Amino acid sequence: LRGMGTGMQPSWWGELSRLGMPVLLMSGELDQKFCRLAEEMEERLPYSEWVVFSNAGHAIHVEEREKFGTIVNGFLSRHSDT
């Protein structure tokens, strides 16, 4: 955590608009912090898709395991050639 924690990593916000590949953003509606961050990222990322999970918090992959897997698999299938 000393070397790789979020407080130690450089900010890449200024580079997001340069990404030319599809990006999937997912957050639980009860996780206000990460919904706010995903909204900001979606505005900066030219090829992003943001999915909000209803009645879920920070651990959407645990809280909505099947839905999470379906969305990730669908996204990867749609963008397998990019």
Steps between C-alpha positions, in 0.01 A plus 500: 500500500789737558601490135174417325226651716273760341678777687833398344392457139525788253180659372404388148183711467661720236577198284154340494389685187792341311380143549381361170362170622158418647483532878233347722420693818285336766386620839234426758245777549556492878871574456470874447875563483559255217186604314634856507840383376343285225290795385812718474687224319215445255515869407873473422515158336404513130392133481350419836193317619382552859273249673347580839381206711177574687498429874870411502795654677875485445537123452277456194695192389396332826155654551382441141737223387292364212396839363859621528629200305232535232581868446877445488466204262264696275735797491799280418305317228391826336854634504707188438631638170626831644 
